Amino acid sequence: MDLNEDLLRAAEAVKCGKVILYPTDTVWGIGCDATDSDAVKRVYAIKRRADSKALLLLVDSIDTVRRYFPGVTAEAEAMLTDTERPTTVILPSPSGIAPELVAADGTVGVRVTREEYSCALCRAAGMPLVSTSANISGEPAAKCYGEISAEIKDAVDYICEARRDEPAGGVPSRIVKFNPDKTITVIRP
């Protein structure tokens, strides 16, 4: 199957409420439509992750960030578009996101991907994607397709063909939180 057909199938699966396995700018990820509560609940179940532990959103552009985080600041936008390395920014007051993704303090982590396939997938799906490492909670993250357990592969609805023979980005994202008091906390440098 060519990559364009793969991309269209993955996007269609996401639009239909399915859970997918896909390469991102950091690691292979488990994903779904971040606005679909049922799909998000399935991701938590597949990972065996407590729903109190947040999952992040992967988006294709700052415009998408603005659509789902109307109060995003210029400083947060600058961090999200940092070209040095992938940066996840934890922002308050998301709009239109599945409530299961919103932390107890009303925040959600979001990252603008610049990796070609995951960016195109976000664009084709037309919504933010959940992005969480393709592993059972507590186990090491899969940096390449071959490291993903059969249990995870069997649990998802669609597995992307792209980049199966090469590692994903491999470098974990930096994580920065914008606090209500206007301070910034670096969670992972």
Short mmCIF file of N, CA and C in Angstrom, two decimals:
data_model
loop_
_atom_site.label_atom_id
_atom_site.label_comp_id
_atom_site.label_asym_id
_atom_site.label_seq_id
_atom_site.Cartn_x
_atom_site.Cartn_y
_atom_site.Cartn_z
N MET A 1 0.86 -1.17 0.00
CA MET A 1 0.00 0.00 0.00
C MET A 1 0.91 1.24 0.00
N ASP A 2 0.55 2.25 -0.80
CA ASP A 2 1.38 3.45 -0.80
C ASP A 2 1.04 4.31 0.42
N LEU A 3 1.95 5.22 0.75
CA LEU A 3 1.80 6.01 1.98
C LEU A 3 0.59 6.92 1.96
N ASN A 4 0.21 7.42 0.80
CA ASN A 4 -0.97 8.27 0.74
C ASN A 4 -2.23 7.47 1.08
N GLU A 5 -2.34 6.26 0.55
CA GLU A 5 -3.49 5.40 0.87
C GLU A 5 -3.48 5.05 2.35
N ASP A 6 -2.30 4.75 2.89
CA ASP A 6 -2.15 4.44 4.32
C ASP A 6 -2.63 5.63 5.15
N LEU A 7 -2.20 6.81 4.78
CA LEU A 7 -2.58 8.03 5.49
C LEU A 7 -4.10 8.22 5.47
N LEU A 8 -4.71 8.02 4.31
CA LEU A 8 -6.16 8.17 4.20
C LEU A 8 -6.91 7.14 5.03
N ARG A 9 -6.41 5.91 5.05
CA ARG A 9 -7.05 4.86 5.86
C ARG A 9 -6.93 5.17 7.35
N ALA A 10 -5.75 5.63 7.76
CA ALA A 10 -5.55 5.98 9.17
C ALA A 10 -6.47 7.13 9.57
N ALA A 11 -6.55 8.16 8.73
CA ALA A 11 -7.41 9.31 9.02
C ALA A 11 -8.87 8.89 9.08
N GLU A 12 -9.29 8.03 8.18
CA GLU A 12 -10.68 7.55 8.18
C GLU A 12 -10.97 6.74 9.44
N ALA A 13 -10.02 5.92 9.86
CA ALA A 13 -10.20 5.15 11.10
C ALA A 13 -10.40 6.10 12.28
N VAL A 14 -9.57 7.14 12.36
CA VAL A 14 -9.69 8.12 13.45
C VAL A 14 -11.06 8.80 13.40
N LYS A 15 -11.48 9.22 12.22
CA LYS A 15 -12.78 9.89 12.08
C LYS A 15 -13.94 8.99 12.48
N CYS A 16 -13.75 7.67 12.36
CA CYS A 16 -14.80 6.70 12.71
C CYS A 16 -14.71 6.24 14.16
N GLY A 17 -13.90 6.91 14.97
CA GLY A 17 -13.81 6.57 16.38
C GLY A 17 -12.90 5.40 16.69
N LYS A 18 -12.04 5.04 15.77
CA LYS A 18 -11.12 3.91 15.97
C LYS A 18 -9.83 4.37 16.64
N VAL A 19 -9.10 3.40 17.17
CA VAL A 19 -7.80 3.63 17.79
C VAL A 19 -6.73 3.12 16.84
N ILE A 20 -5.69 3.94 16.64
CA ILE A 20 -4.64 3.59 15.70
C ILE A 20 -3.28 3.54 16.38
N LEU A 21 -2.34 2.94 15.67
CA LEU A 21 -0.94 2.89 16.07
C LEU A 21 -0.19 3.62 14.97
N TYR A 22 0.61 4.65 15.32
CA TYR A 22 1.24 5.47 14.29
C TYR A 22 2.57 6.05 14.74
N PRO A 23 3.46 6.34 13.79
CA PRO A 23 4.74 6.95 14.14
C PRO A 23 4.55 8.46 14.36
N THR A 24 5.24 8.99 15.37
CA THR A 24 5.17 10.42 15.65
C THR A 24 6.56 11.03 15.57
N ASP A 25 6.67 12.26 16.00
CA ASP A 25 7.95 12.95 16.02
C ASP A 25 8.84 12.51 17.18
N THR A 26 8.32 11.68 18.08
CA THR A 26 9.11 11.21 19.22
C THR A 26 9.20 9.69 19.24
N VAL A 27 8.08 9.01 19.42
CA VAL A 27 8.04 7.54 19.48
C VAL A 27 6.82 7.04 18.70
N TRP A 28 6.68 5.72 18.57
CA TRP A 28 5.43 5.19 18.02
C TRP A 28 4.35 5.44 19.06
N GLY A 29 3.17 5.84 18.58
CA GLY A 29 2.12 6.20 19.50
C GLY A 29 0.81 5.48 19.26
N ILE A 30 0.02 5.44 20.31
CA ILE A 30 -1.37 5.00 20.23
C ILE A 30 -2.18 6.28 20.13
N GLY A 31 -3.11 6.34 19.19
CA GLY A 31 -3.85 7.57 19.00
C GLY A 31 -5.29 7.35 18.63
N CYS A 32 -6.03 8.46 18.72
CA CYS A 32 -7.44 8.49 18.36
C CYS A 32 -7.86 9.94 18.25
N ASP A 33 -9.10 10.16 17.90
CA ASP A 33 -9.70 11.49 17.86
C ASP A 33 -9.76 12.02 19.30
N ALA A 34 -9.08 13.13 19.56
CA ALA A 34 -9.03 13.69 20.90
C ALA A 34 -10.34 14.34 21.34
N THR A 35 -11.33 14.38 20.45
CA THR A 35 -12.64 14.93 20.83
C THR A 35 -13.67 13.83 21.11
N ASP A 36 -13.26 12.57 20.96
CA ASP A 36 -14.15 11.42 21.07
C ASP A 36 -13.90 10.68 22.40
N SER A 37 -14.81 10.88 23.36
CA SER A 37 -14.65 10.29 24.69
C SER A 37 -14.52 8.77 24.67
N ASP A 38 -15.33 8.10 23.86
CA ASP A 38 -15.28 6.64 23.82
C ASP A 38 -13.93 6.15 23.30
N ALA A 39 -13.41 6.79 22.26
CA ALA A 39 -12.10 6.40 21.73
C ALA A 39 -11.00 6.66 22.75
N VAL A 40 -11.07 7.79 23.43
CA VAL A 40 -10.07 8.12 24.46
C VAL A 40 -10.10 7.07 25.58
N LYS A 41 -11.29 6.66 25.99
CA LYS A 41 -11.41 5.63 27.04
C LYS A 41 -10.76 4.32 26.58
N ARG A 42 -10.90 3.99 25.31
CA ARG A 42 -10.26 2.78 24.78
C ARG A 42 -8.74 2.87 24.84
N VAL A 43 -8.19 4.06 24.55
CA VAL A 43 -6.74 4.24 24.64
C VAL A 43 -6.27 3.98 26.07
N TYR A 44 -6.97 4.55 27.04
CA TYR A 44 -6.62 4.31 28.45
C TYR A 44 -6.68 2.81 28.76
N ALA A 45 -7.70 2.13 28.28
CA ALA A 45 -7.84 0.69 28.54
C ALA A 45 -6.72 -0.11 27.88
N ILE A 46 -6.38 0.22 26.65
CA ILE A 46 -5.31 -0.49 25.94
C ILE A 46 -3.99 -0.33 26.69
N LYS A 47 -3.72 0.86 27.16
CA LYS A 47 -2.46 1.11 27.88
C LYS A 47 -2.49 0.62 29.33
N ARG A 48 -3.70 0.28 29.82
CA ARG A 48 -3.87 -0.05 31.23
C ARG A 48 -3.37 1.10 32.09
N ARG A 49 -3.77 2.27 31.70
CA ARG A 49 -3.31 3.49 32.36
C ARG A 49 -4.44 4.10 33.16
N ALA A 50 -4.15 4.54 34.36
CA ALA A 50 -5.15 5.20 35.19
C ALA A 50 -5.62 6.46 34.47
N ASP A 51 -6.91 6.69 34.46
CA ASP A 51 -7.41 7.87 33.74
C ASP A 51 -7.05 9.18 34.44
N SER A 52 -6.45 9.09 35.61
CA SER A 52 -5.97 10.30 36.28
C SER A 52 -4.63 10.76 35.69
N LYS A 53 -3.99 9.90 34.91
CA LYS A 53 -2.72 10.27 34.25
C LYS A 53 -3.05 10.79 32.86
N ALA A 54 -2.72 12.03 32.62
CA ALA A 54 -3.11 12.69 31.38
C ALA A 54 -2.42 12.11 30.14
N LEU A 55 -3.09 12.25 29.01
CA LEU A 55 -2.54 11.95 27.70
C LEU A 55 -2.43 13.28 26.96
N LEU A 56 -1.53 13.36 25.98
CA LEU A 56 -1.38 14.63 25.29
C LEU A 56 -2.02 14.62 23.91
N LEU A 57 -2.12 15.80 23.33
CA LEU A 57 -2.66 15.99 21.99
C LEU A 57 -1.53 16.27 21.03
N LEU A 58 -1.65 15.75 19.85
CA LEU A 58 -0.72 16.05 18.77
C LEU A 58 -1.52 16.80 17.71
N VAL A 59 -0.99 17.94 17.26
CA VAL A 59 -1.68 18.75 16.26
C VAL A 59 -0.72 19.12 15.13
N ASP A 60 -1.30 19.61 14.03
CA ASP A 60 -0.50 19.93 12.85
C ASP A 60 -0.04 21.38 12.77
N SER A 61 -0.62 22.27 13.59
CA SER A 61 -0.28 23.69 13.42
C SER A 61 -0.69 24.51 14.64
N ILE A 62 -0.13 25.70 14.70
CA ILE A 62 -0.54 26.65 15.74
C ILE A 62 -2.00 27.04 15.56
N ASP A 63 -2.47 27.10 14.33
CA ASP A 63 -3.89 27.42 14.11
C ASP A 63 -4.79 26.41 14.80
N THR A 64 -4.41 25.13 14.77
CA THR A 64 -5.20 24.11 15.46
C THR A 64 -5.11 24.31 16.97
N VAL A 65 -3.94 24.65 17.48
CA VAL A 65 -3.80 24.94 18.91
C VAL A 65 -4.76 26.07 19.28
N ARG A 66 -4.77 27.12 18.51
CA ARG A 66 -5.65 28.28 18.80
C ARG A 66 -7.12 27.88 18.80
N ARG A 67 -7.50 26.95 17.92
CA ARG A 67 -8.90 26.53 17.84
C ARG A 67 -9.34 25.82 19.12
N TYR A 68 -8.46 25.01 19.70
CA TYR A 68 -8.82 24.22 20.88
C TYR A 68 -8.36 24.83 22.20
N PHE A 69 -7.49 25.84 22.12
CA PHE A 69 -7.01 26.56 23.31
C PHE A 69 -7.12 28.06 23.02
N PRO A 70 -8.33 28.62 23.09
CA PRO A 70 -8.54 30.01 22.68
C PRO A 70 -7.67 31.04 23.41
N GLY A 71 -7.23 30.74 24.61
CA GLY A 71 -6.44 31.70 25.37
C GLY A 71 -4.94 31.49 25.27
N VAL A 72 -4.48 30.72 24.29
CA VAL A 72 -3.04 30.43 24.19
C VAL A 72 -2.25 31.74 24.02
N THR A 73 -1.17 31.85 24.76
CA THR A 73 -0.36 33.08 24.74
C THR A 73 0.71 33.01 23.65
N ALA A 74 1.24 34.16 23.31
CA ALA A 74 2.33 34.23 22.33
C ALA A 74 3.55 33.46 22.84
N GLU A 75 3.79 33.51 24.13
CA GLU A 75 4.94 32.79 24.71
C GLU A 75 4.76 31.28 24.55
N ALA A 76 3.55 30.79 24.80
CA ALA A 76 3.29 29.35 24.62
C ALA A 76 3.41 28.97 23.15
N GLU A 77 2.91 29.82 22.26
CA GLU A 77 3.03 29.54 20.83
C GLU A 77 4.49 29.46 20.41
N ALA A 78 5.32 30.33 20.96
CA ALA A 78 6.75 30.31 20.62
C ALA A 78 7.38 28.99 21.05
N MET A 79 7.01 28.49 22.21
CA MET A 79 7.55 27.21 22.67
C MET A 79 7.04 26.06 21.81
N LEU A 80 5.78 26.13 21.42
CA LEU A 80 5.21 25.06 20.59
C LEU A 80 5.83 24.99 19.21
N THR A 81 6.36 26.09 18.74
CA THR A 81 6.97 26.10 17.41
C THR A 81 8.49 26.06 17.48
N ASP A 82 9.03 25.79 18.66
CA ASP A 82 10.48 25.65 18.83
C ASP A 82 10.99 24.57 17.88
N THR A 83 11.99 24.88 17.11
CA THR A 83 12.50 23.91 16.13
C THR A 83 13.66 23.08 16.66
N GLU A 84 14.14 23.38 17.86
CA GLU A 84 15.25 22.60 18.42
C GLU A 84 14.86 21.16 18.69
N ARG A 85 13.73 20.98 19.35
CA ARG A 85 13.25 19.63 19.65
C ARG A 85 11.76 19.67 19.92
N PRO A 86 11.10 18.52 19.80
CA PRO A 86 9.66 18.50 20.09
C PRO A 86 9.38 19.01 21.51
N THR A 87 8.39 19.88 21.62
CA THR A 87 8.05 20.46 22.91
C THR A 87 6.55 20.31 23.17
N THR A 88 6.22 19.68 24.28
CA THR A 88 4.84 19.56 24.72
C THR A 88 4.59 20.68 25.72
N VAL A 89 3.54 21.44 25.48
CA VAL A 89 3.18 22.55 26.35
C VAL A 89 1.85 22.22 27.01
N ILE A 90 1.83 22.31 28.33
CA ILE A 90 0.60 22.06 29.09
C ILE A 90 -0.12 23.39 29.25
N LEU A 91 -1.34 23.42 28.70
CA LEU A 91 -2.10 24.66 28.65
C LEU A 91 -3.44 24.53 29.38
N PRO A 92 -3.93 25.63 29.92
CA PRO A 92 -5.24 25.61 30.59
C PRO A 92 -6.40 25.81 29.61
N SER A 93 -7.56 25.49 30.07
CA SER A 93 -8.82 25.83 29.43
C SER A 93 -8.99 25.36 27.99
N PRO A 94 -8.85 24.04 27.75
CA PRO A 94 -9.11 23.55 26.40
C PRO A 94 -10.60 23.65 26.08
N SER A 95 -10.90 23.72 24.79
CA SER A 95 -12.28 23.81 24.34
C SER A 95 -12.52 22.70 23.31
N GLY A 96 -13.56 21.89 23.54
CA GLY A 96 -13.93 20.88 22.56
C GLY A 96 -13.14 19.59 22.64
N ILE A 97 -12.35 19.41 23.66
CA ILE A 97 -11.54 18.21 23.85
C ILE A 97 -12.31 17.23 24.75
N ALA A 98 -12.14 15.93 24.51
CA ALA A 98 -12.80 14.93 25.38
C ALA A 98 -12.42 15.19 26.84
N PRO A 99 -13.39 15.21 27.74
CA PRO A 99 -13.11 15.53 29.13
C PRO A 99 -12.11 14.57 29.78
N GLU A 100 -12.02 13.35 29.27
CA GLU A 100 -11.08 12.37 29.82
C GLU A 100 -9.62 12.80 29.63
N LEU A 101 -9.38 13.73 28.74
CA LEU A 101 -8.02 14.21 28.49
C LEU A 101 -7.63 15.40 29.35
N VAL A 102 -8.62 16.00 30.00
CA VAL A 102 -8.37 17.20 30.79
C VAL A 102 -7.97 16.79 32.22
N ALA A 103 -6.80 17.25 32.65
CA ALA A 103 -6.30 16.95 33.99
C ALA A 103 -7.18 17.61 35.05
N ALA A 104 -7.02 17.19 36.28
CA ALA A 104 -7.83 17.72 37.38
C ALA A 104 -7.69 19.23 37.52
N ASP A 105 -6.54 19.78 37.11
CA ASP A 105 -6.35 21.22 37.21
C ASP A 105 -6.84 21.98 35.98
N GLY A 106 -7.54 21.28 35.06
CA GLY A 106 -8.12 21.93 33.89
C GLY A 106 -7.15 22.15 32.74
N THR A 107 -6.06 21.39 32.71
CA THR A 107 -5.06 21.56 31.67
C THR A 107 -4.96 20.33 30.76
N VAL A 108 -4.35 20.56 29.58
CA VAL A 108 -4.07 19.48 28.64
C VAL A 108 -2.72 19.77 27.99
N GLY A 109 -1.93 18.74 27.79
CA GLY A 109 -0.67 18.89 27.08
C GLY A 109 -0.91 18.81 25.58
N VAL A 110 -0.22 19.66 24.81
CA VAL A 110 -0.36 19.68 23.36
C VAL A 110 1.01 19.87 22.73
N ARG A 111 1.21 19.25 21.58
CA ARG A 111 2.47 19.40 20.84
C ARG A 111 2.16 19.57 19.36
N VAL A 112 2.83 20.51 18.72
CA VAL A 112 2.73 20.68 17.27
C VAL A 112 3.82 19.79 16.66
N THR A 113 3.40 18.81 15.89
CA THR A 113 4.37 17.91 15.28
C THR A 113 4.87 18.49 13.95
N ARG A 114 6.15 18.33 13.74
CA ARG A 114 6.74 18.72 12.46
C ARG A 114 7.18 17.49 11.66
N GLU A 115 6.96 16.33 12.23
CA GLU A 115 7.29 15.08 11.53
C GLU A 115 6.26 14.92 10.41
N GLU A 116 6.72 14.61 9.23
CA GLU A 116 5.88 14.65 8.03
C GLU A 116 4.62 13.79 8.12
N TYR A 117 4.76 12.52 8.51
CA TYR A 117 3.60 11.62 8.50
C TYR A 117 2.57 12.02 9.56
N SER A 118 3.01 12.22 10.81
CA SER A 118 2.03 12.54 11.86
C SER A 118 1.38 13.90 11.63
N CYS A 119 2.12 14.84 11.05
CA CYS A 119 1.53 16.14 10.71
C CYS A 119 0.45 15.97 9.64
N ALA A 120 0.76 15.21 8.61
CA ALA A 120 -0.21 14.96 7.54
C ALA A 120 -1.42 14.20 8.07
N LEU A 121 -1.21 13.29 8.99
CA LEU A 121 -2.30 12.53 9.58
C LEU A 121 -3.23 13.45 10.38
N CYS A 122 -2.66 14.34 11.18
CA CYS A 122 -3.49 15.30 11.93
C CYS A 122 -4.31 16.16 10.96
N ARG A 123 -3.67 16.59 9.89
CA ARG A 123 -4.34 17.44 8.90
C ARG A 123 -5.47 16.66 8.21
N ALA A 124 -5.17 15.42 7.80
CA ALA A 124 -6.18 14.61 7.10
C ALA A 124 -7.35 14.24 8.00
N ALA A 125 -7.08 14.00 9.28
CA ALA A 125 -8.15 13.66 10.22
C ALA A 125 -8.98 14.90 10.56
N GLY A 126 -8.34 16.07 10.53
CA GLY A 126 -9.06 17.31 10.79
C GLY A 126 -9.33 17.60 12.25
N MET A 127 -8.54 16.98 13.12
CA MET A 127 -8.73 17.17 14.56
C MET A 127 -7.44 16.83 15.28
N PRO A 128 -7.32 17.23 16.55
CA PRO A 128 -6.16 16.82 17.32
C PRO A 128 -6.22 15.30 17.54
N LEU A 129 -5.06 14.69 17.58
CA LEU A 129 -4.97 13.26 17.88
C LEU A 129 -4.42 13.06 19.27
N VAL A 130 -4.94 12.05 19.96
CA VAL A 130 -4.29 11.62 21.18
C VAL A 130 -2.95 11.05 20.76
N SER A 131 -1.94 11.33 21.55
CA SER A 131 -0.63 10.74 21.31
C SER A 131 -0.07 10.27 22.63
N THR A 132 0.07 8.97 22.74
CA THR A 132 0.68 8.37 23.93
C THR A 132 1.52 7.21 23.47
N SER A 133 2.60 6.97 24.15
CA SER A 133 3.54 5.94 23.71
C SER A 133 2.87 4.58 23.58
N ALA A 134 3.32 3.82 22.60
CA ALA A 134 2.72 2.52 22.26
C ALA A 134 3.28 1.43 23.17
N ASN A 135 2.86 1.48 24.41
CA ASN A 135 3.29 0.49 25.40
C ASN A 135 2.24 0.40 26.51
N ILE A 136 2.33 -0.68 27.26
CA ILE A 136 1.51 -0.79 28.46
C ILE A 136 2.11 0.17 29.48
N SER A 137 1.27 0.87 30.21
CA SER A 137 1.74 1.85 31.18
C SER A 137 2.79 1.24 32.11
N GLY A 138 3.91 1.94 32.25
CA GLY A 138 5.00 1.48 33.11
C GLY A 138 6.09 0.73 32.37
N GLU A 139 5.81 0.28 31.15
CA GLU A 139 6.82 -0.40 30.34
C GLU A 139 7.55 0.63 29.48
N PRO A 140 8.74 0.29 28.96
CA PRO A 140 9.48 1.25 28.12
C PRO A 140 8.70 1.60 26.85
N ALA A 141 8.85 2.85 26.42
CA ALA A 141 8.21 3.32 25.18
C ALA A 141 8.88 2.66 23.98
N ALA A 142 8.09 2.36 22.96
CA ALA A 142 8.60 1.76 21.73
C ALA A 142 9.17 2.85 20.83
N LYS A 143 10.47 2.80 20.59
CA LYS A 143 11.11 3.79 19.72
C LYS A 143 11.01 3.39 18.26
N CYS A 144 10.73 2.11 18.02
CA CYS A 144 10.54 1.65 16.64
C CYS A 144 9.40 0.62 16.64
N TYR A 145 8.87 0.38 15.47
CA TYR A 145 7.71 -0.50 15.34
C TYR A 145 7.99 -1.89 15.92
N GLY A 146 9.19 -2.42 15.69
CA GLY A 146 9.53 -3.76 16.15
C GLY A 146 9.52 -3.92 17.66
N GLU A 147 9.58 -2.82 18.41
CA GLU A 147 9.56 -2.88 19.87
C GLU A 147 8.15 -2.89 20.46
N ILE A 148 7.14 -2.72 19.63
CA ILE A 148 5.76 -2.67 20.12
C ILE A 148 5.28 -4.09 20.39
N SER A 149 4.70 -4.30 21.55
CA SER A 149 4.25 -5.64 21.93
C SER A 149 3.07 -6.10 21.07
N ALA A 150 2.95 -7.41 20.93
CA ALA A 150 1.83 -8.00 20.20
C ALA A 150 0.51 -7.61 20.87
N GLU A 151 0.51 -7.49 22.18
CA GLU A 151 -0.71 -7.12 22.90
C GLU A 151 -1.24 -5.75 22.45
N ILE A 152 -0.34 -4.79 22.29
CA ILE A 152 -0.74 -3.46 21.82
C ILE A 152 -1.20 -3.54 20.37
N LYS A 153 -0.42 -4.22 19.53
CA LYS A 153 -0.78 -4.33 18.10
C LYS A 153 -2.15 -4.98 17.92
N ASP A 154 -2.44 -5.99 18.73
CA ASP A 154 -3.73 -6.69 18.62
C ASP A 154 -4.90 -5.85 19.14
N ALA A 155 -4.62 -4.89 20.01
CA ALA A 155 -5.69 -4.13 20.65
C ALA A 155 -6.19 -2.94 19.82
N VAL A 156 -5.37 -2.45 18.88
CA VAL A 156 -5.78 -1.28 18.09
C VAL A 156 -6.55 -1.70 16.85
N ASP A 157 -7.21 -0.73 16.23
CA ASP A 157 -8.04 -1.02 15.06
C ASP A 157 -7.29 -0.87 13.74
N TYR A 158 -6.27 -0.01 13.73
CA TYR A 158 -5.51 0.21 12.50
C TYR A 158 -4.06 0.48 12.86
N ILE A 159 -3.14 -0.13 12.11
CA ILE A 159 -1.70 0.10 12.30
C ILE A 159 -1.17 0.74 11.02
N CYS A 160 -0.60 1.91 11.16
CA CYS A 160 -0.06 2.63 10.01
C CYS A 160 1.14 1.87 9.43
N GLU A 161 1.24 1.94 8.11
CA GLU A 161 2.34 1.29 7.39
C GLU A 161 3.61 2.14 7.42
N ALA A 162 3.46 3.43 7.55
CA ALA A 162 4.58 4.37 7.44
C ALA A 162 5.66 4.10 8.48
N ARG A 163 6.89 4.20 8.04
CA ARG A 163 8.06 4.21 8.91
C ARG A 163 8.22 2.98 9.79
N ARG A 164 7.70 1.87 9.37
CA ARG A 164 7.86 0.66 10.18
C ARG A 164 9.30 0.17 10.23
N ASP A 165 10.09 0.52 9.22
CA ASP A 165 11.47 0.05 9.15
C ASP A 165 12.48 1.04 9.70
N GLU A 166 12.01 2.10 10.29
CA GLU A 166 12.92 3.09 10.85
C GLU A 166 12.40 3.55 12.20
N PRO A 167 13.28 4.07 13.04
CA PRO A 167 12.82 4.55 14.34
C PRO A 167 11.96 5.79 14.20
N ALA A 168 11.09 5.99 15.18
CA ALA A 168 10.37 7.27 15.24
C ALA A 168 11.42 8.31 15.64
N GLY A 169 11.02 9.49 16.04
CA GLY A 169 11.97 10.54 16.38
C GLY A 169 12.98 10.14 17.44
N GLY A 170 12.53 9.32 18.41
CA GLY A 170 13.44 8.78 19.41
C GLY A 170 13.75 9.67 20.58
N VAL A 171 13.63 10.98 20.44
CA VAL A 171 13.93 11.90 21.53
C VAL A 171 12.63 12.30 22.20
N PRO A 172 12.49 12.04 23.51
CA PRO A 172 11.25 12.45 24.18
C PRO A 172 11.07 13.96 24.10
N SER A 173 9.84 14.38 24.10
CA SER A 173 9.59 15.83 24.02
C SER A 173 9.94 16.50 25.35
N ARG A 174 10.33 17.75 25.22
CA ARG A 174 10.47 18.60 26.40
C ARG A 174 9.03 18.88 26.85
N ILE A 175 8.79 18.98 28.17
CA ILE A 175 7.45 19.27 28.67
C ILE A 175 7.50 20.51 29.54
N VAL A 176 6.66 21.49 29.18
CA VAL A 176 6.63 22.77 29.87
C VAL A 176 5.17 23.07 30.23
N LYS A 177 4.96 23.53 31.46
CA LYS A 177 3.60 23.85 31.90
C LYS A 177 3.45 25.35 32.15
N PHE A 178 2.41 25.93 31.57
CA PHE A 178 2.07 27.32 31.82
C PHE A 178 1.06 27.33 32.98
N ASN A 179 1.47 27.90 34.10
CA ASN A 179 0.66 27.92 35.31
C ASN A 179 -0.30 29.10 35.33
N PRO A 180 -1.41 28.97 36.09
CA PRO A 180 -2.38 30.07 36.17
C PRO A 180 -1.78 31.38 36.67
N ASP A 181 -0.73 31.31 37.51
CA ASP A 181 -0.11 32.53 38.04
C ASP A 181 0.91 33.13 37.08
N LYS A 182 0.90 32.65 35.84
CA LYS A 182 1.76 33.15 34.75
C LYS A 182 3.22 32.69 34.84
N THR A 183 3.51 31.80 35.80
CA THR A 183 4.85 31.22 35.85
C THR A 183 4.90 30.00 34.94
N ILE A 184 6.11 29.54 34.65
CA ILE A 184 6.31 28.39 33.80
C ILE A 184 7.10 27.35 34.59
N THR A 185 6.62 26.11 34.52
CA THR A 185 7.31 25.00 35.17
C THR A 185 7.83 24.06 34.08
N VAL A 186 9.13 23.77 34.13
CA VAL A 186 9.71 22.81 33.20
C VAL A 186 9.59 21.44 33.86
N ILE A 187 8.77 20.58 33.27
CA ILE A 187 8.54 19.26 33.84
C ILE A 187 9.59 18.26 33.34
N ARG A 188 9.92 18.36 32.06
CA ARG A 188 11.01 17.55 31.50
C ARG A 188 11.83 18.46 30.59
N PRO A 189 13.09 18.71 30.97
CA PRO A 189 13.93 19.62 30.17
C PRO A 189 14.20 19.10 28.76
#
